[in-house]
XYZ file of C-alpha atoms in Angstrom:
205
model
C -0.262 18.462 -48.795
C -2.589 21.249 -49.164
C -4.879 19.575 -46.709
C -2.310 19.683 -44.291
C -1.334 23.185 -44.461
C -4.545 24.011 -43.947
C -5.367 21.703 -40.625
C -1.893 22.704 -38.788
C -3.051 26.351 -37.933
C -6.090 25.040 -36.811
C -5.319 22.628 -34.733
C -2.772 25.173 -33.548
C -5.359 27.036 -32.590
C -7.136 24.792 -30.814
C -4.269 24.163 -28.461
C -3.666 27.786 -27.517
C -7.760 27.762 -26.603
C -7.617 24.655 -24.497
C -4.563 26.294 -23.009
C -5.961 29.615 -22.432
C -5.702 31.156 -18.882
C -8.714 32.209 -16.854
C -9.710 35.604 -17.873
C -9.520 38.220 -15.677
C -11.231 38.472 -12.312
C -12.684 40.593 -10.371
C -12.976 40.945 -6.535
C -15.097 42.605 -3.805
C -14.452 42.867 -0.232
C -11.420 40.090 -0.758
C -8.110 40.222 0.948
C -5.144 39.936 -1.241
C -4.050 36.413 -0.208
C -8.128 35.587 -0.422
C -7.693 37.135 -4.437
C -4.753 34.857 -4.995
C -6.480 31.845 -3.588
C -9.174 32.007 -5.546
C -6.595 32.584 -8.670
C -5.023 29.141 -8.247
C -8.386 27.953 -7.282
C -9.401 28.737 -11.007
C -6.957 27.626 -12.493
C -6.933 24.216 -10.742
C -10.277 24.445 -12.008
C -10.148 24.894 -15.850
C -7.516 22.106 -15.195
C -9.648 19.650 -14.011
C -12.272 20.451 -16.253
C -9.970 19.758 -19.354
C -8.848 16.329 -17.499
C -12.441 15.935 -17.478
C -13.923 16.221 -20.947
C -11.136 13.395 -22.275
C -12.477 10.831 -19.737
C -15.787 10.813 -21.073
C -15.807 7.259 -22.320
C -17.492 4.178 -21.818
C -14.948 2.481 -19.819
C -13.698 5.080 -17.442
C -15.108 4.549 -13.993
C -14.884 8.095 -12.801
C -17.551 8.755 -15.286
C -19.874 5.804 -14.782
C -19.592 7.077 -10.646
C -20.977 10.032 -11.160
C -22.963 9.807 -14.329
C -24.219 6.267 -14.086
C -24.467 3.990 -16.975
C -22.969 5.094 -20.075
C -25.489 6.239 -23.162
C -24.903 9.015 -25.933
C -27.326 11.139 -25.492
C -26.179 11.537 -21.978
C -22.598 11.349 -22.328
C -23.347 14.293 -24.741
C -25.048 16.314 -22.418
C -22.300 16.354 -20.010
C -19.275 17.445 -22.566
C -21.217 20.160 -23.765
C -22.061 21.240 -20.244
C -18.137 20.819 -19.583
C -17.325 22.204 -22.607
C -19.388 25.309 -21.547
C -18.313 25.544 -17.810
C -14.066 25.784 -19.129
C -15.478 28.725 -21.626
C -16.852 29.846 -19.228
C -14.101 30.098 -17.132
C -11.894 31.304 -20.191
C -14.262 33.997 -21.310
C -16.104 35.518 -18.347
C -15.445 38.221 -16.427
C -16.691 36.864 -13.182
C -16.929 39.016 -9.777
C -16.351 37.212 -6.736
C -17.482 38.630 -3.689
C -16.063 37.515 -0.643
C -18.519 37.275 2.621
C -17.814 38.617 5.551
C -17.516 36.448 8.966
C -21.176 36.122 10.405
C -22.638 36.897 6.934
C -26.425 36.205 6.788
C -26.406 35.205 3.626
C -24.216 32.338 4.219
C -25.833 29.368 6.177
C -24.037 26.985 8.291
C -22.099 24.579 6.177
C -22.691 26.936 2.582
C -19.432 27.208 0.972
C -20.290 29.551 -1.635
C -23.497 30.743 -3.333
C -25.225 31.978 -6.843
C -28.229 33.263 -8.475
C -28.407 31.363 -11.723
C -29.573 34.382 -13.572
C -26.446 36.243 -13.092
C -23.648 34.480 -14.643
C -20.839 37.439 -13.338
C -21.232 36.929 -9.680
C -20.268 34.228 -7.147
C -20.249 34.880 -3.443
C -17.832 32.872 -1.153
C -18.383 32.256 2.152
C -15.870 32.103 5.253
C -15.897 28.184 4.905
C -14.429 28.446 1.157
C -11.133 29.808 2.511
C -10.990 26.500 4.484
C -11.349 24.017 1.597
C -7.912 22.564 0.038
C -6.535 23.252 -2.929
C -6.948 20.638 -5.702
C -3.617 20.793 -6.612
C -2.126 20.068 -3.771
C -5.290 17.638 -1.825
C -4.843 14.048 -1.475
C -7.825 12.070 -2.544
C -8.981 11.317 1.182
C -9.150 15.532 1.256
C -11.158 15.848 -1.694
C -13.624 12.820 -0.739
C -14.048 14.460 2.899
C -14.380 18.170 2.201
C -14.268 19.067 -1.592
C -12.033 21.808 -2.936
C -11.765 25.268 -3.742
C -11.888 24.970 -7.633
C -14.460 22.003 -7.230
C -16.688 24.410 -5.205
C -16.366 26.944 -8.315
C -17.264 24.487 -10.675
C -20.212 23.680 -8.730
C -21.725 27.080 -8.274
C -20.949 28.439 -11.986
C -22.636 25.214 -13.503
C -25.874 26.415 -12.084
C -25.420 29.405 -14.459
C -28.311 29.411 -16.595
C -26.401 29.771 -19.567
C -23.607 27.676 -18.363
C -24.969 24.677 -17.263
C -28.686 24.969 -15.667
C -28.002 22.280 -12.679
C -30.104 22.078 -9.699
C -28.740 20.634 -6.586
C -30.553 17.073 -7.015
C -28.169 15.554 -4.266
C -25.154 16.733 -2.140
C -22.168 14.211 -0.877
C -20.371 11.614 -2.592
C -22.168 8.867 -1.084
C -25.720 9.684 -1.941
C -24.262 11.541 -5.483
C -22.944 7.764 -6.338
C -25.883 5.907 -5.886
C -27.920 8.758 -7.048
C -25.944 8.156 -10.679
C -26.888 4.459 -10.269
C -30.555 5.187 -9.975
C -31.193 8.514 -11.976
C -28.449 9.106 -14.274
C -30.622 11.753 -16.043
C -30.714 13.439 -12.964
C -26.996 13.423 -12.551
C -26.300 15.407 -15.965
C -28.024 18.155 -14.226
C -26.840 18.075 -10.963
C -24.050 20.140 -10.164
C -22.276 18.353 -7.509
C -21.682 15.562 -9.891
C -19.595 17.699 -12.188
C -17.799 19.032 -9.234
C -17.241 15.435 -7.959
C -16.322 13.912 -12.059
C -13.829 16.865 -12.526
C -12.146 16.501 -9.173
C -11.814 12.636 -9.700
C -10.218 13.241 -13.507
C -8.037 16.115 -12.293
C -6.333 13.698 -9.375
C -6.170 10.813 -12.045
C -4.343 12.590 -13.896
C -1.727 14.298 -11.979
C-alpha cells in the first residue's frame, strides 16, 4: 500500500510532463498570423513526437522505414534523441526568425535553416509558410511536401545538444532505402526523425 502511495504522484507527474505545452516563443520579423502558425506548428510537433517515442518497437513498420532493421543499441539512440527533441520543445526558449521574401540566406527550395551551435534560433524561410499543417495534412500531403512541425523537428534535431544530425539524405524515397542500407546513418539523420514522427503522428490520429 505504501508502495502505491508513493508511485501515484509520480506517475502523476509524469503525465503533466508528457502533457506539457511548448514553452514560450519568441519571434522576429513575423506577422501575427505567421506567430500563430508556427504555434500550432509546435504543438503538432511535440504531438507527433510523443506518438513517436511509443512506436519504437520491433514490429512497427514506421520505424523499420526510417530506421532500418531493428537492434537495441539503435533503437536506443533514437528515443533518447526523441526524448531530447520534445524537451526540447518543452523547455527552450526558442527565437524564430522569419525571412523576408528574396532573403539571401534562404536558397531555392530551403524551408528553414540552423546553426547547430545555437540551440535558441531557427530561421524560416518564405517556403515554410507554404507547407501544411500536420494536423490537418492527408498522408499524400505529408509524403509530397512535408509539414510545418515536421520541418521544426528537422532543423532543431541538428541542435548540438539536441540531437547532432547531419543531413545524410533528403526525400522519402532515398531516406527509405537509405534506412535499408545504413541504418546507423539514419539515427543521425534528421530527415528521418522528421519523416518517423510525421508517420506516428498520422497513425495515430
Amino acid at each position: 500500500m505504501l508502495k502505491q502511495i508513493i508511485l501515484a504522484p509520480l506517475m502523476i507527474f509524469s503525465l503533466l510532463l508528457t502533457l506539457a505545452p511548448p514553452a514560450q516563443a519568441g519571434f522576429l520579423n513575423c506577422s501575427a498570423a505567421q506567430q500563430s502558425d508556427i504555434e500550432k506548428a509546435l504543438f503538432n510537433a511535440f504531438d507527433a513526437l510523443s506518438a513517436a517515442t511509443v512506436q519504437i518497437t520491433p514490429q512497427n513498420g514506421a520505424y523499420q522505414s526510417w530506421f532500418g532493421r531493428w537492434e537495441p543499441a539503435r533503437a536506443k539512440k533514437v528515443r533518447t534523441t526523441l526524448s531530447a527533441l520534445k524537451n526540447h520543445i518543452r523547455i527552450a526558449k526558442i527565437t524564430y526568425v522569419c525571412e523576408p521574401a528574396r532573403s539571401s540566406s534562404c536558397d531555392a527550395g530551403t524551408f528553414a535553416f540552423v546553426y547547430p551551435n545555437d540551440s535558441g534560433t531557427i530561421y524560416l524561410c518564405p517556403p515554410y509558410f507554404g507547407l501544411p499543417l500536420l494536423s490537418d495534412a492527408t498522408f499524400l500531403e505529408v509524403f509530397n511536401s512535408g509539414t510545418r512541425a515536421g520541418t521544426l523537428i528537422h532543423e532543431m534535431s541538428h541542435y548540438e545538444d539536441v540531437g547532432d544530425t547531419d543531413d545524410r539524405c533528403y526525400n522519402r524515397d532515398v531516406c527509405s532505402s537509405f534506412a535499408r542500407t545504413s541504418p546507423g546513418g539514419a539515427t543521425i539523420n534528421a530527415d528521418s526523425y522528421q519523416y518517423f514522427a510525421e508517420d506516428a503522428y498520422l497513425k495515430s490520429r
